[in-house]
Amino acid sequence: MQELAEAGPVERARAIAPIIAREADEIERTRRLTPDVVNALIDNGLYRALLPRSLGGAEAPIETFMQMLEEIAKADASTAWCLGQCSVCAMIAAWLDPDTAHEIFNAAPGILAWGAIGHEARSVEGGYRVTARWDFASGSRQASWLGAHVRIVGADGAPRRNADGSPEVRTILFPVASAVLHDVWQAIGLSGTGTDSYEVSDLFIPERFTAFRDVTAALREPGPLYRIGTGATFSLGFAAVSLGVARATLDAAIALARAKHASLATAAMRDNAAVQGLIGRTEGDLRAARAYLYATAHAMWRELSATGEFSAAHRSAVRLAATWTIHRSARVVDTAYHMAGATAVFRKHPFERRFRDMHAIAQQIQARDTHYEDVGRAILAGE
């Protein structure tokens, strides 16, 4: 126990992976992380991986965060997705005043979740009022606080604008008890994430519970992690989740090939040259995808730590690497699934759930094909 207490997030993730794997069927059935899994994540401080050190968090380097999610994803993709979502949400602490951040993140369980950007909040004396409903709040069923990203309008209803003329967008934060959660997440994959909707009615948000998320000039913490911002961190984290799912699926196919005979009259799959070649090429694809993602993250982190700048080039490189890695991981999962043959369709084998989870990941915003267009446009423009 002492060794685990002194271990980092990656080692702790690896240590609790058997608990998560044991609970995976129940997570799928109930569409929620189980209490045992949530408690293991909390007790090992994994939700606090990206929380500032000033608040007792790990403020882990980006590659450590990615490796932590990879390890959890090998055991269960839904758990890794929720952990990634809520960990990145905790980065908002770097934009809050310390007392407010302490109130949110240092009272158990100290978990924040939020959904997609949308709607508006009206400025009133001392804060804002909002009536709205938001979707896609992964991890909301474990959260003690919820957030939302809203456009701000003045008392007269006119949109408030930043100095550059863009709409003013703030992240508002409120206790989960202030909202009504709607059970809407009936999805083919990532079923256990509880990615539900939440709604508030005429809710007052004090000014101190709002922040300019991902605005560097508004940061209160000096660490390089927070200059990356939540958007790029989501991309790197969810790409790492896809790698974990692909690794576990390919490992299952390898284990199957070592033991399975295609029929009673044939030799074991492991002795089949076609299977050997397919596994070799797929292993190469997965290793290449992982190397590319981590090389991109490493180069970005090294330069960011030296210069303090997360440049447009960094942002483009991260977007390309994350998108490509998710797509390549999906190909690895598809190959492993087809390699398993009829075995893959049975729920008792570790293929069909990971196949569904991987294709749910590939449908998320971090994997959109339009990211290639954005990067290609920048390249052709000489940027």
mmCIF file of C-alpha atoms in Angstrom, residues 29 69 288:
data_model
loop_
_atom_site.group_PDB
_atom_site.id
_atom_site.type_symbol
_atom_site.label_atom_id
_atom_site.label_comp_id
_atom_site.label_asym_id
_atom_site.label_seq_id
_atom_site.Cartn_x
_atom_site.Cartn_y
_atom_site.Cartn_z
ATOM 1 C CA ARG A 29 -25.486 -2.845 -17.889
ATOM 2 C CA LEU A 69 -5.959 7.281 -19.584
ATOM 3 C CA ALA A 288 3.268 3.936 -35.234
#
